Amino acid sequence: MTWAAIVVGALGCYLLKLSGLAVPPRVLDHPVVSRVADLIPVALLAALVAVQVVATDDQGLTLDARALALGAAVVLLLLRAPFLLVVFGAALVAALARLL
């Protein structure tokens, strides 16, 4: 049963990728499609960050070291720090928050 689910999932991913290649170029060159395609990765990444940072329990939302790390990353990004510094700075803030 597990292997069947894996094969069906892989086949579905392949067909989805293949359907993207079958779209005519005139559809992809439309300005609205181009704008939406540019914004989809940003929206997906923001959703992933939101899901990973905010945890829930029986009482409601829980903010922990991940929220502090996200705040540090935002501050470093506003200061135009290099990407690696943002990543390591956020990891350092999360580690220090978990130590305390």
CSV table of C-alpha atoms in Angstrom, one decimal:
chain,number,residue,atom,x,y,z
A,1,MET,CA,0.0,0.0,0.0
A,2,THR,CA,2.8,2.4,0.9
A,3,TRP,CA,4.6,1.8,-2.4
A,4,ALA,CA,1.4,2.3,-4.4
A,5,ALA,CA,1.0,5.8,-2.7
A,6,ILE,CA,4.6,6.6,-3.5
A,7,VAL,CA,4.2,5.6,-7.2
A,8,VAL,CA,0.9,7.5,-7.5
A,9,GLY,CA,2.5,10.6,-5.9
A,10,ALA,CA,5.5,10.4,-8.2
A,11,LEU,CA,3.3,9.9,-11.3
A,12,GLY,CA,1.1,12.8,-10.2
A,13,CYS,CA,4.2,15.1,-9.8
A,14,TYR,CA,5.5,14.0,-13.2
A,15,LEU,CA,2.2,14.7,-14.9
A,16,LEU,CA,1.9,18.1,-13.2
A,17,LYS,CA,5.4,19.0,-14.5
A,18,LEU,CA,4.6,17.7,-17.9
A,19,SER,CA,1.3,19.8,-18.0
A,20,GLY,CA,3.4,22.9,-17.3
A,21,LEU,CA,5.5,22.2,-20.4
A,22,ALA,CA,2.4,21.8,-22.5
A,23,VAL,CA,1.1,25.3,-21.8
A,24,PRO,CA,1.4,27.4,-25.0
A,25,PRO,CA,4.0,30.2,-24.9
A,26,ARG,CA,1.3,32.9,-25.7
A,27,VAL,CA,-0.4,32.1,-22.3
A,28,LEU,CA,2.9,32.3,-20.4
A,29,ASP,CA,3.8,35.7,-22.1
A,30,HIS,CA,0.6,37.3,-20.8
A,31,PRO,CA,1.5,40.1,-18.3
A,32,VAL,CA,-0.9,38.9,-15.6
A,33,VAL,CA,0.4,35.3,-15.7
A,34,SER,CA,4.0,36.7,-15.5
A,35,ARG,CA,3.2,38.8,-12.4
A,36,VAL,CA,1.4,35.9,-10.7
A,37,ALA,CA,4.3,33.5,-11.5
A,38,ASP,CA,6.8,36.0,-10.0
A,39,LEU,CA,4.8,36.2,-6.7
A,40,ILE,CA,4.0,32.6,-6.2
A,41,PRO,CA,7.4,31.6,-4.8
A,42,VAL,CA,7.3,34.5,-2.3
A,43,ALA,CA,3.9,33.6,-1.1
A,44,LEU,CA,4.9,29.9,-0.7
A,45,LEU,CA,8.0,30.8,1.2
A,46,ALA,CA,6.1,33.2,3.5
A,47,ALA,CA,3.5,30.5,4.2
A,48,LEU,CA,6.2,28.0,5.0
A,49,VAL,CA,7.9,30.4,7.4
A,50,ALA,CA,4.6,31.2,9.1
A,51,VAL,CA,3.7,27.6,9.6
A,52,GLN,CA,7.2,26.7,11.0
A,53,VAL,CA,7.5,29.7,13.3
A,54,VAL,CA,4.1,29.8,14.9
A,55,ALA,CA,3.3,26.6,16.8
A,56,THR,CA,-0.1,25.7,18.4
A,57,ASP,CA,-1.0,23.7,21.4
A,58,ASP,CA,-4.2,23.2,23.4
A,59,GLN,CA,-4.1,26.7,24.7
A,60,GLY,CA,-3.6,28.5,21.4
A,61,LEU,CA,-0.6,30.0,19.6
A,62,THR,CA,2.8,29.5,21.1
A,63,LEU,CA,5.7,31.8,20.3
A,64,ASP,CA,9.2,30.4,21.1
A,65,ALA,CA,12.8,30.9,20.0
A,66,ARG,CA,11.8,30.6,16.4
A,67,ALA,CA,9.8,33.8,16.6
A,68,LEU,CA,12.8,35.6,18.1
A,69,ALA,CA,15.0,34.2,15.3
A,70,LEU,CA,12.5,35.4,12.7
A,71,GLY,CA,12.5,38.9,14.3
A,72,ALA,CA,16.3,38.9,14.2
A,73,ALA,CA,16.3,37.8,10.6
A,74,VAL,CA,13.9,40.6,9.7
A,75,VAL,CA,16.0,43.2,11.5
A,76,LEU,CA,19.1,41.9,9.7
A,77,LEU,CA,17.3,42.0,6.3
A,78,LEU,CA,16.2,45.6,7.0
A,79,LEU,CA,19.8,46.5,7.7
A,80,ARG,CA,20.7,44.9,4.3
A,81,ALA,CA,23.0,42.3,5.8
A,82,PRO,CA,24.3,39.5,3.5
A,83,PHE,CA,22.1,36.4,3.3
A,84,LEU,CA,24.5,34.1,5.1
A,85,LEU,CA,24.8,36.6,8.0
A,86,VAL,CA,21.0,36.7,8.2
A,87,VAL,CA,20.8,32.9,8.4
A,88,PHE,CA,23.6,32.5,10.9
A,89,GLY,CA,22.4,35.5,13.0
A,90,ALA,CA,18.9,34.0,13.2
A,91,ALA,CA,20.3,30.6,14.2
A,92,LEU,CA,22.5,32.3,16.8
A,93,VAL,CA,19.5,34.1,18.3
A,94,ALA,CA,17.4,30.9,18.4
A,95,ALA,CA,20.2,29.0,20.0
A,96,LEU,CA,20.8,31.7,22.7
A,97,ALA,CA,17.0,31.9,23.3
A,98,ARG,CA,16.8,28.2,23.9
A,99,LEU,CA,19.8,28.3,26.3
A,100,LEU,CA,18.0,30.8,28.5
